[in-house]
């Protein structure tokens, strides 16, 4: 299994319904995958936000960002799951049983192609 803790991630989905965590790394064209996967998410699943243009597409499918916010001890709202979150940070805010048992996946580009794209 891939060790995700060193990947720098941008957006993600945590599907409790299907027990998976989708992580999107930079420069992998994973936005289309995230839009598509969002269609299958239940009400308790976590979907982080994307750009306004991409959200407009996802909205046509009946989905929007959800469950990525939380509240601190003083009742202040904060982003529990945010853009540019690392896998290690995700792991620190979810239950260990979820992290250990859910299928985690992402798509990674050929390193040469990724460097050219940058």
Tab-separated table of C-alpha atoms in Angstrom, residues 1 14 16 21 80-81 87-104:
chain	number	residue	atom	x	y	z
A	1	UNK	CA	0.000	0.000	0.000
A	14	UNK	CA	-14.247	10.746	2.604
A	16	UNK	CA	-18.448	6.654	4.886
A	21	UNK	CA	-10.861	8.213	1.049
A	80	UNK	CA	-11.518	20.739	9.492
A	81	UNK	CA	-10.695	19.543	5.977
A	87	UNK	CA	-2.646	12.865	4.355
A	88	UNK	CA	-0.957	13.089	7.754
A	89	UNK	CA	-3.253	15.998	8.666
A	90	UNK	CA	-6.323	14.054	7.511
A	91	UNK	CA	-5.174	11.099	9.570
A	92	UNK	CA	-4.860	13.323	12.648
A	93	UNK	CA	-8.484	14.552	12.488
A	94	UNK	CA	-10.383	11.337	11.711
A	95	UNK	CA	-10.930	8.284	13.844
A	96	UNK	CA	-7.993	5.849	13.618
A	97	UNK	CA	-10.437	3.034	12.814
A	98	UNK	CA	-11.648	4.975	9.774
A	99	UNK	CA	-8.129	5.700	8.531
A	100	UNK	CA	-7.048	2.094	9.077
A	101	UNK	CA	-10.078	0.409	7.505
A	102	UNK	CA	-11.069	2.681	4.586
A	103	UNK	CA	-9.597	2.197	1.146
A	104	UNK	CA	-7.371	5.181	0.327
